[in-house]
Amino acid sequence: MQKFDNNLKNIVIAFDIGGTNMRVGFVESSTIISRTTISTLPENGIENAAERLSEVALKNPLMSSSNIVGIGVSTAGPINPKTGVYNHPPNLHGWHNKTMKPLLKKNLDLPVWIGHDATLAALAETRIGRHKGTKNLIYVTISTGVGGGIIADGEMVTGATGGAGEVGHILVRSDGINCNVDCTGCFEGNASGPAIKKLALSKIKEGRKTILHKNKSEEIESITPEAVILASIKGDKFSEEIIMTVIENIAQGLSSLLNIFEPEALIVGGGVMKGLKHRWGEIVKLVISTALPRYRTGAPIYITEMGDDIGILGATQLVYKNLYG
Ligand SMILES: [Zn+2]
């Protein structure tokens, strides 16, 4: 292992790949020196995405620096972190059994490390920011899906082939709705953005009144999770019932994770959590009352403070971990 040199700038080129957007960052320690966002366009293929990422990096004046130490990639999965090969990624259609590792390495002439976005988010939380130094930490993202990253005894828990951390499919409501992969009552199926929409549509079918639509079918189909959250803030009883159910589901999911892992910190991020930030106090109270008695006096759960930068910061920490430990 090389020694981390504080006098040198240890710059990392960090890529954050999601189903819709890809972000490119030049990062030094926890400082993002430059960031660019481009569309992922997964339908154009993984090679095309890798070429466009390389192009953005090569155009950056920082590329001429001799202090770039490596490339880190944080990506939607599932992905095998050892090989960087995708395994049927639901939001990156056509990328199954493929990796962008060799192409990035060839184009940019730097070593490449790849990891699953939620796992790297957890890694970033343990190495920089408020939870720096924690050895046992869970990161949960509640967004279009619900995913998780696990750090145990300071190490990333990735499973046999990179499939660990799918906390979205633990049971939170036995009479709940099904998720995309058809398990009943799971965290993702009952607390994600699409779940909020599904709950709204099923209530409308029951004939319930709401300010969300004026009975036009196209309006009903275009209801968004954001609109439901906003309507609940405006006092719409229909929407408030949905949000209350979602809050209970989130609390149940987080309680189970605390019970199983006993982390020093359980961090929550993602778009739905961002939208429900104003209800965090209620979520904490529910977790304290539903988790094991050891949490009655308080639960170590927090909202992430890294926002949208967490992917780039996680990718950077993956490079540092591999180079400097
Ligand atoms: Zn599920």
PDB file of N, CA and C in Angstrom, residues 164-249:
ATOM      1  N   ALA A 164     -25.668  -8.634  -1.942  1.00  0.00           N
ATOM      2  CA  ALA A 164     -26.121  -8.366  -0.570  1.00  0.00           C
ATOM      3  C   ALA A 164     -26.650  -6.942  -0.433  1.00  0.00           C
ATOM      4  N   GLY A 165     -27.363  -6.699   0.639  1.00  0.00           N
ATOM      5  CA  GLY A 165     -27.815  -5.338   0.936  1.00  0.00           C
ATOM      6  C   GLY A 165     -29.175  -4.995   0.359  1.00  0.00           C
ATOM      7  N   GLU A 166     -29.884  -5.978  -0.184  1.00  0.00           N
ATOM      8  CA  GLU A 166     -31.203  -5.686  -0.776  1.00  0.00           C
ATOM      9  C   GLU A 166     -32.250  -5.548   0.332  1.00  0.00           C
ATOM     10  N   VAL A 167     -32.080  -4.515   1.135  1.00  0.00           N
ATOM     11  CA  VAL A 167     -32.971  -4.330   2.286  1.00  0.00           C
ATOM     12  C   VAL A 167     -34.389  -3.954   1.852  1.00  0.00           C
ATOM     13  N   GLY A 168     -34.548  -3.605   0.589  1.00  0.00           N
ATOM     14  CA  GLY A 168     -35.868  -3.225   0.086  1.00  0.00           C
ATOM     15  C   GLY A 168     -36.875  -4.359   0.100  1.00  0.00           C
ATOM     16  N   HIS A 169     -36.401  -5.588   0.266  1.00  0.00           N
ATOM     17  CA  HIS A 169     -37.343  -6.703   0.174  1.00  0.00           C
ATOM     18  C   HIS A 169     -37.582  -7.403   1.505  1.00  0.00           C
ATOM     19  N   ILE A 170     -37.280  -6.697   2.610  1.00  0.00           N
ATOM     20  CA  ILE A 170     -37.689  -7.242   3.910  1.00  0.00           C
ATOM     21  C   ILE A 170     -39.156  -6.872   4.124  1.00  0.00           C
ATOM     22  N   LEU A 171     -39.851  -7.705   4.872  1.00  0.00           N
ATOM     23  CA  LEU A 171     -41.292  -7.499   5.092  1.00  0.00           C
ATOM     24  C   LEU A 171     -41.532  -6.319   6.037  1.00  0.00           C
ATOM     25  N   VAL A 172     -42.411  -5.406   5.625  1.00  0.00           N
ATOM     26  CA  VAL A 172     -42.781  -4.313   6.531  1.00  0.00           C
ATOM     27  C   VAL A 172     -44.284  -4.275   6.812  1.00  0.00           C
ATOM     28  N   ARG A 173     -45.083  -4.912   5.950  1.00  0.00           N
ATOM     29  CA  ARG A 173     -46.541  -4.879   6.142  1.00  0.00           C
ATOM     30  C   ARG A 173     -47.133  -6.137   5.524  1.00  0.00           C
ATOM     31  N   SER A 174     -47.589  -7.066   6.367  1.00  0.00           N
ATOM     32  CA  SER A 174     -47.998  -8.377   5.847  1.00  0.00           C
ATOM     33  C   SER A 174     -49.195  -8.282   4.904  1.00  0.00           C
ATOM     34  N   ASP A 175     -50.045  -7.243   5.061  1.00  0.00           N
ATOM     35  CA  ASP A 175     -51.171  -7.098   4.127  1.00  0.00           C
ATOM     36  C   ASP A 175     -50.882  -6.001   3.093  1.00  0.00           C
ATOM     37  N   GLY A 176     -49.598  -5.730   2.883  1.00  0.00           N
ATOM     38  CA  GLY A 176     -49.213  -4.651   1.972  1.00  0.00           C
ATOM     39  C   GLY A 176     -49.259  -5.060   0.513  1.00  0.00           C
ATOM     40  N   ILE A 177     -48.788  -4.147  -0.348  1.00  0.00           N
ATOM     41  CA  ILE A 177     -48.835  -4.422  -1.787  1.00  0.00           C
ATOM     42  C   ILE A 177     -47.528  -5.064  -2.276  1.00  0.00           C
ATOM     43  N   ASN A 178     -47.576  -5.598  -3.503  1.00  0.00           N
ATOM     44  CA  ASN A 178     -46.418  -6.299  -4.070  1.00  0.00           C
ATOM     45  C   ASN A 178     -45.460  -5.323  -4.746  1.00  0.00           C
ATOM     46  N   CYS A 179     -44.172  -5.677  -4.738  1.00  0.00           N
ATOM     47  CA  CYS A 179     -43.182  -4.846  -5.429  1.00  0.00           C
ATOM     48  C   CYS A 179     -42.998  -5.372  -6.851  1.00  0.00           C
ATOM     49  N   ASN A 180     -42.040  -4.790  -7.571  1.00  0.00           N
ATOM     50  CA  ASN A 180     -41.748  -5.185  -8.956  1.00  0.00           C
ATOM     51  C   ASN A 180     -41.351  -6.637  -9.119  1.00  0.00           C
ATOM     52  N   VAL A 181     -40.667  -7.192  -8.109  1.00  0.00           N
ATOM     53  CA  VAL A 181     -40.262  -8.599  -8.225  1.00  0.00           C
ATOM     54  C   VAL A 181     -41.264  -9.498  -7.512  1.00  0.00           C
ATOM     55  N   ASP A 182     -42.406  -8.893  -7.153  1.00  0.00           N
ATOM     56  CA  ASP A 182     -43.571  -9.647  -6.699  1.00  0.00           C
ATOM     57  C   ASP A 182     -43.501 -10.215  -5.295  1.00  0.00           C
ATOM     58  N   CYS A 183     -42.676  -9.645  -4.411  1.00  0.00           N
ATOM     59  CA  CYS A 183     -42.823 -10.100  -3.026  1.00  0.00           C
ATOM     60  C   CYS A 183     -43.884  -9.218  -2.363  1.00  0.00           C
ATOM     61  N   THR A 184     -44.623  -9.799  -1.462  1.00  0.00           N
ATOM     62  CA  THR A 184     -45.762  -9.100  -0.860  1.00  0.00           C
ATOM     63  C   THR A 184     -45.343  -8.368   0.407  1.00  0.00           C
ATOM     64  N   GLY A 185     -45.743  -7.109   0.506  1.00  0.00           N
ATOM     65  CA  GLY A 185     -45.570  -6.376   1.760  1.00  0.00           C
ATOM     66  C   GLY A 185     -44.158  -5.926   2.061  1.00  0.00           C
ATOM     67  N   CYS A 186     -43.285  -5.873   1.032  1.00  0.00           N
ATOM     68  CA  CYS A 186     -41.889  -5.519   1.320  1.00  0.00           C
ATOM     69  C   CYS A 186     -41.704  -4.003   1.437  1.00  0.00           C
ATOM     70  N   PHE A 187     -40.540  -3.614   1.964  1.00  0.00           N
ATOM     71  CA  PHE A 187     -40.152  -2.219   2.204  1.00  0.00           C
ATOM     72  C   PHE A 187     -40.297  -1.418   0.898  1.00  0.00           C
ATOM     73  N   GLU A 188     -39.683  -1.924  -0.189  1.00  0.00           N
ATOM     74  CA  GLU A 188     -39.723  -1.212  -1.468  1.00  0.00           C
ATOM     75  C   GLU A 188     -41.151  -1.094  -2.010  1.00  0.00           C
ATOM     76  N   GLY A 189     -41.894  -2.194  -1.911  1.00  0.00           N
ATOM     77  CA  GLY A 189     -43.258  -2.207  -2.442  1.00  0.00           C
ATOM     78  C   GLY A 189     -44.204  -1.296  -1.681  1.00  0.00           C
ATOM     79  N   ASN A 190     -43.803  -0.867  -0.463  1.00  0.00           N
ATOM     80  CA  ASN A 190     -44.727  -0.126   0.390  1.00  0.00           C
ATOM     81  C   ASN A 190     -44.185   1.193   0.938  1.00  0.00           C
ATOM     82  N   ALA A 191     -43.002   1.614   0.445  1.00  0.00           N
ATOM     83  CA  ALA A 191     -42.471   2.902   0.917  1.00  0.00           C
ATOM     84  C   ALA A 191     -41.736   3.681  -0.173  1.00  0.00           C
ATOM     85  N   SER A 192     -41.581   3.093  -1.372  1.00  0.00           N
ATOM     86  CA  SER A 192     -40.852   3.782  -2.447  1.00  0.00           C
ATOM     87  C   SER A 192     -41.758   4.810  -3.127  1.00  0.00           C
ATOM     88  N   GLY A 193     -41.198   5.585  -4.042  1.00  0.00           N
ATOM     89  CA  GLY A 193     -41.995   6.537  -4.815  1.00  0.00           C
ATOM     90  C   GLY A 193     -43.140   5.850  -5.556  1.00  0.00           C
ATOM     91  N   PRO A 194     -42.852   4.796  -6.349  1.00  0.00           N
ATOM     92  CA  PRO A 194     -43.936   4.095  -7.041  1.00  0.00           C
ATOM     93  C   PRO A 194     -44.988   3.530  -6.082  1.00  0.00           C
ATOM     94  N   ALA A 195     -44.571   3.153  -4.859  1.00  0.00           N
ATOM     95  CA  ALA A 195     -45.529   2.623  -3.877  1.00  0.00           C
ATOM     96  C   ALA A 195     -46.520   3.711  -3.469  1.00  0.00           C
ATOM     97  N   ILE A 196     -46.016   4.937  -3.289  1.00  0.00           N
ATOM     98  CA  ILE A 196     -46.899   6.052  -2.911  1.00  0.00           C
ATOM     99  C   ILE A 196     -47.951   6.252  -4.001  1.00  0.00           C
ATOM    100  N   LYS A 197     -47.505   6.180  -5.253  1.00  0.00           N
ATOM    101  CA  LYS A 197     -48.434   6.342  -6.376  1.00  0.00           C
ATOM    102  C   LYS A 197     -49.461   5.201  -6.410  1.00  0.00           C
ATOM    103  N   LYS A 198     -48.976   3.967  -6.238  1.00  0.00           N
ATOM    104  CA  LYS A 198     -49.880   2.804  -6.246  1.00  0.00           C
ATOM    105  C   LYS A 198     -50.942   2.921  -5.159  1.00  0.00           C
ATOM    106  N   LEU A 199     -50.510   3.350  -3.961  1.00  0.00           N
ATOM    107  CA  LEU A 199     -51.457   3.501  -2.847  1.00  0.00           C
ATOM    108  C   LEU A 199     -52.524   4.538  -3.203  1.00  0.00           C
ATOM    109  N   ALA A 200     -52.094   5.633  -3.856  1.00  0.00           N
ATOM    110  CA  ALA A 200     -53.044   6.681  -4.246  1.00  0.00           C
ATOM    111  C   ALA A 200     -54.040   6.141  -5.274  1.00  0.00           C
ATOM    112  N   LEU A 201     -53.530   5.422  -6.281  1.00  0.00           N
ATOM    113  CA  LEU A 201     -54.417   4.915  -7.335  1.00  0.00           C
ATOM    114  C   LEU A 201     -55.438   3.922  -6.782  1.00  0.00           C
ATOM    115  N   SER A 202     -54.999   3.067  -5.839  1.00  0.00           N
ATOM    116  CA  SER A 202     -55.948   2.076  -5.320  1.00  0.00           C
ATOM    117  C   SER A 202     -57.029   2.758  -4.474  1.00  0.00           C
ATOM    118  N   LYS A 203     -56.665   3.828  -3.778  1.00  0.00           N
ATOM    119  CA  LYS A 203     -57.670   4.557  -2.984  1.00  0.00           C
ATOM    120  C   LYS A 203     -58.665   5.279  -3.896  1.00  0.00           C
ATOM    121  N   ILE A 204     -58.159   5.798  -5.018  1.00  0.00           N
ATOM    122  CA  ILE A 204     -59.054   6.486  -5.957  1.00  0.00           C
ATOM    123  C   ILE A 204     -60.060   5.484  -6.531  1.00  0.00           C
ATOM    124  N   LYS A 205     -59.564   4.269  -6.818  1.00  0.00           N
ATOM    125  CA  LYS A 205     -60.455   3.216  -7.337  1.00  0.00           C
ATOM    126  C   LYS A 205     -61.560   2.884  -6.336  1.00  0.00           C
ATOM    127  N   GLU A 206     -61.237   3.048  -5.045  1.00  0.00           N
ATOM    128  CA  GLU A 206     -62.260   2.800  -4.006  1.00  0.00           C
ATOM    129  C   GLU A 206     -63.300   3.919  -3.974  1.00  0.00           C
ATOM    130  N   GLY A 207     -63.041   4.981  -4.749  1.00  0.00           N
ATOM    131  CA  GLY A 207     -64.002   6.080  -4.822  1.00  0.00           C
ATOM    132  C   GLY A 207     -63.745   7.201  -3.830  1.00  0.00           C
ATOM    133  N   ARG A 208     -62.558   7.182  -3.207  1.00  0.00           N
ATOM    134  CA  ARG A 208     -62.257   8.220  -2.217  1.00  0.00           C
ATOM    135  C   ARG A 208     -61.995   9.575  -2.878  1.00  0.00           C
ATOM    136  N   LYS A 209     -62.364  10.638  -2.203  1.00  0.00           N
ATOM    137  CA  LYS A 209     -62.182  11.999  -2.740  1.00  0.00           C
ATOM    138  C   LYS A 209     -60.817  12.557  -2.314  1.00  0.00           C
ATOM    139  N   THR A 210     -60.216  13.313  -3.240  1.00  0.00           N
ATOM    140  CA  THR A 210     -58.910  13.921  -2.962  1.00  0.00           C
ATOM    141  C   THR A 210     -58.725  15.165  -3.825  1.00  0.00           C
ATOM    142  N   ILE A 211     -57.844  16.072  -3.391  1.00  0.00           N
ATOM    143  CA  ILE A 211     -57.551  17.257  -4.216  1.00  0.00           C
ATOM    144  C   ILE A 211     -56.551  16.922  -5.324  1.00  0.00           C
ATOM    145  N   LEU A 212     -56.104  15.642  -5.382  1.00  0.00           N
ATOM    146  CA  LEU A 212     -55.070  15.264  -6.349  1.00  0.00           C
ATOM    147  C   LEU A 212     -55.552  15.254  -7.800  1.00  0.00           C
ATOM    148  N   HIS A 213     -56.852  15.119  -8.023  1.00  0.00           N
ATOM    149  CA  HIS A 213     -57.339  15.071  -9.407  1.00  0.00           C
ATOM    150  C   HIS A 213     -58.799  15.516  -9.470  1.00  0.00           C
ATOM    151  N   LYS A 214     -59.238  15.783 -10.686  1.00  0.00           N
ATOM    152  CA  LYS A 214     -60.635  16.205 -10.857  1.00  0.00           C
ATOM    153  C   LYS A 214     -61.394  15.174 -11.697  1.00  0.00           C
ATOM    154  N   ASN A 215     -61.126  13.906 -11.414  1.00  0.00           N
ATOM    155  CA  ASN A 215     -61.836  12.797 -12.059  1.00  0.00           C
ATOM    156  C   ASN A 215     -61.510  12.560 -13.527  1.00  0.00           C
ATOM    157  N   LYS A 216     -60.487  13.233 -14.055  1.00  0.00           N
ATOM    158  CA  LYS A 216     -60.095  12.931 -15.437  1.00  0.00           C
ATOM    159  C   LYS A 216     -59.072  11.798 -15.367  1.00  0.00           C
ATOM    160  N   SER A 217     -59.274  10.764 -16.203  1.00  0.00           N
ATOM    161  CA  SER A 217     -58.431   9.577 -16.050  1.00  0.00           C
ATOM    162  C   SER A 217     -56.958   9.880 -16.309  1.00  0.00           C
ATOM    163  N   GLU A 218     -56.672  10.803 -17.281  1.00  0.00           N
ATOM    164  CA  GLU A 218     -55.255  11.103 -17.559  1.00  0.00           C
ATOM    165  C   GLU A 218     -54.595  11.785 -16.359  1.00  0.00           C
ATOM    166  N   GLU A 219     -55.399  12.566 -15.624  1.00  0.00           N
ATOM    167  CA  GLU A 219     -54.878  13.225 -14.422  1.00  0.00           C
ATOM    168  C   GLU A 219     -54.534  12.189 -13.357  1.00  0.00           C
ATOM    169  N   ILE A 220     -55.390  11.176 -13.254  1.00  0.00           N
ATOM    170  CA  ILE A 220     -55.179  10.143 -12.233  1.00  0.00           C
ATOM    171  C   ILE A 220     -53.876   9.398 -12.515  1.00  0.00           C
ATOM    172  N   GLU A 221     -53.654   9.030 -13.784  1.00  0.00           N
ATOM    173  CA  GLU A 221     -52.443   8.279 -14.144  1.00  0.00           C
ATOM    174  C   GLU A 221     -51.174   9.090 -13.923  1.00  0.00           C
ATOM    175  N   SER A 222     -51.295  10.433 -14.033  1.00  0.00           N
ATOM    176  CA  SER A 222     -50.073  11.240 -13.915  1.00  0.00           C
ATOM    177  C   SER A 222     -49.818  11.743 -12.485  1.00  0.00           C
ATOM    178  N   ILE A 223     -50.539  11.203 -11.519  1.00  0.00           N
ATOM    179  CA  ILE A 223     -50.276  11.570 -10.113  1.00  0.00           C
ATOM    180  C   ILE A 223     -48.855  11.130  -9.742  1.00  0.00           C
ATOM    181  N   THR A 224     -48.117  12.027  -9.094  1.00  0.00           N
ATOM    182  CA  THR A 224     -46.737  11.702  -8.719  1.00  0.00           C
ATOM    183  C   THR A 224     -46.620  11.567  -7.194  1.00  0.00           C
ATOM    184  N   PRO A 225     -45.579  10.869  -6.723  1.00  0.00           N
ATOM    185  CA  PRO A 225     -45.365  10.780  -5.271  1.00  0.00           C
ATOM    186  C   PRO A 225     -45.199  12.173  -4.654  1.00  0.00           C
ATOM    187  N   GLU A 226     -44.512  13.064  -5.389  1.00  0.00           N
ATOM    188  CA  GLU A 226     -44.302  14.438  -4.888  1.00  0.00           C
ATOM    189  C   GLU A 226     -45.645  15.130  -4.668  1.00  0.00           C
ATOM    190  N   ALA A 227     -46.590  14.915  -5.614  1.00  0.00           N
ATOM    191  CA  ALA A 227     -47.905  15.557  -5.508  1.00  0.00           C
ATOM    192  C   ALA A 227     -48.656  15.055  -4.279  1.00  0.00           C
ATOM    193  N   VAL A 228     -48.509  13.756  -3.980  1.00  0.00           N
ATOM    194  CA  VAL A 228     -49.192  13.187  -2.802  1.00  0.00           C
ATOM    195  C   VAL A 228     -48.611  13.808  -1.525  1.00  0.00           C
ATOM    196  N   ILE A 229     -47.281  13.927  -1.480  1.00  0.00           N
ATOM    197  CA  ILE A 229     -46.637  14.526  -0.295  1.00  0.00           C
ATOM    198  C   ILE A 229     -47.105  15.979  -0.133  1.00  0.00           C
ATOM    199  N   LEU A 230     -47.116  16.709  -1.240  1.00  0.00           N
ATOM    200  CA  LEU A 230     -47.528  18.119  -1.210  1.00  0.00           C
ATOM    201  C   LEU A 230     -48.985  18.261  -0.764  1.00  0.00           C
ATOM    202  N   ALA A 231     -49.856  17.383  -1.294  1.00  0.00           N
ATOM    203  CA  ALA A 231     -51.281  17.445  -0.931  1.00  0.00           C
ATOM    204  C   ALA A 231     -51.467  17.154   0.559  1.00  0.00           C
ATOM    205  N   SER A 232     -50.636  16.249   1.095  1.00  0.00           N
ATOM    206  CA  SER A 232     -50.756  15.940   2.534  1.00  0.00           C
ATOM    207  C   SER A 232     -50.366  17.162   3.363  1.00  0.00           C
ATOM    208  N   ILE A 233     -49.379  17.915   2.875  1.00  0.00           N
ATOM    209  CA  ILE A 233     -48.970  19.139   3.584  1.00  0.00           C
ATOM    210  C   ILE A 233     -50.110  20.167   3.537  1.00  0.00           C
ATOM    211  N   LYS A 234     -50.830  20.162   2.401  1.00  0.00           N
ATOM    212  CA  LYS A 234     -51.943  21.116   2.244  1.00  0.00           C
ATOM    213  C   LYS A 234     -53.188  20.693   3.020  1.00  0.00           C
ATOM    214  N   GLY A 235     -53.134  19.519   3.668  1.00  0.00           N
ATOM    215  CA  GLY A 235     -54.258  19.103   4.501  1.00  0.00           C
ATOM    216  C   GLY A 235     -55.224  18.143   3.830  1.00  0.00           C
ATOM    217  N   ASP A 236     -54.841  17.575   2.670  1.00  0.00           N
ATOM    218  CA  ASP A 236     -55.698  16.593   1.997  1.00  0.00           C
ATOM    219  C   ASP A 236     -55.701  15.294   2.815  1.00  0.00           C
ATOM    220  N   LYS A 237     -56.862  14.939   3.354  1.00  0.00           N
ATOM    221  CA  LYS A 237     -56.970  13.798   4.267  1.00  0.00           C
ATOM    222  C   LYS A 237     -56.564  12.492   3.578  1.00  0.00           C
ATOM    223  N   PHE A 238     -57.005  12.354   2.336  1.00  0.00           N
ATOM    224  CA  PHE A 238     -56.698  11.193   1.497  1.00  0.00           C
ATOM    225  C   PHE A 238     -55.171  10.993   1.407  1.00  0.00           C
ATOM    226  N   SER A 239     -54.471  12.074   1.072  1.00  0.00           N
ATOM    227  CA  SER A 239     -53.009  11.988   0.916  1.00  0.00           C
ATOM    228  C   SER A 239     -52.321  11.772   2.258  1.00  0.00           C
ATOM    229  N   GLU A 240     -52.853  12.387   3.296  1.00  0.00           N
ATOM    230  CA  GLU A 240     -52.255  12.236   4.629  1.00  0.00           C
ATOM    231  C   GLU A 240     -52.321  10.779   5.092  1.00  0.00           C
ATOM    232  N   GLU A 241     -53.425  10.102   4.774  1.00  0.00           N
ATOM    233  CA  GLU A 241     -53.538   8.679   5.146  1.00  0.00           C
ATOM    234  C   GLU A 241     -52.442   7.856   4.468  1.00  0.00           C
ATOM    235  N   ILE A 242     -52.197   8.166   3.193  1.00  0.00           N
ATOM    236  CA  ILE A 242     -51.153   7.441   2.449  1.00  0.00           C
ATOM    237  C   ILE A 242     -49.785   7.714   3.069  1.00  0.00           C
ATOM    238  N   ILE A 243     -49.511   8.985   3.326  1.00  0.00           N
ATOM    239  CA  ILE A 243     -48.195   9.346   3.873  1.00  0.00           C
ATOM    240  C   ILE A 243     -48.002   8.723   5.258  1.00  0.00           C
ATOM    241  N   MET A 244     -49.067   8.689   6.049  1.00  0.00           N
ATOM    242  CA  MET A 244     -48.967   8.074   7.382  1.00  0.00           C
ATOM    243  C   MET A 244     -48.632   6.585   7.256  1.00  0.00           C
ATOM    244  N   THR A 245     -49.286   5.914   6.291  1.00  0.00           N
ATOM    245  CA  THR A 245     -48.993   4.490   6.054  1.00  0.00           C
ATOM    246  C   THR A 245     -47.533   4.313   5.642  1.00  0.00           C
ATOM    247  N   VAL A 246     -47.071   5.192   4.750  1.00  0.00           N
ATOM    248  CA  VAL A 246     -45.684   5.097   4.269  1.00  0.00           C
ATOM    249  C   VAL A 246     -44.704   5.337   5.422  1.00  0.00           C
ATOM    250  N   ILE A 247     -45.018   6.304   6.269  1.00  0.00           N
ATOM    251  CA  ILE A 247     -44.158   6.585   7.428  1.00  0.00           C
ATOM    252  C   ILE A 247     -44.078   5.354   8.345  1.00  0.00           C
ATOM    253  N   GLU A 248     -45.212   4.719   8.577  1.00  0.00           N
ATOM    254  CA  GLU A 248     -45.219   3.491   9.402  1.00  0.00           C
ATOM    255  C   GLU A 248     -44.366   2.406   8.748  1.00  0.00           C
ATOM    256  N   ASN A 249     -44.487   2.291   7.412  1.00  0.00           N
ATOM    257  CA  ASN A 249     -43.722   1.263   6.694  1.00  0.00           C
ATOM    258  C   ASN A 249     -42.218   1.534   6.771  1.00  0.00           C
TER     259      ASN A 249
END
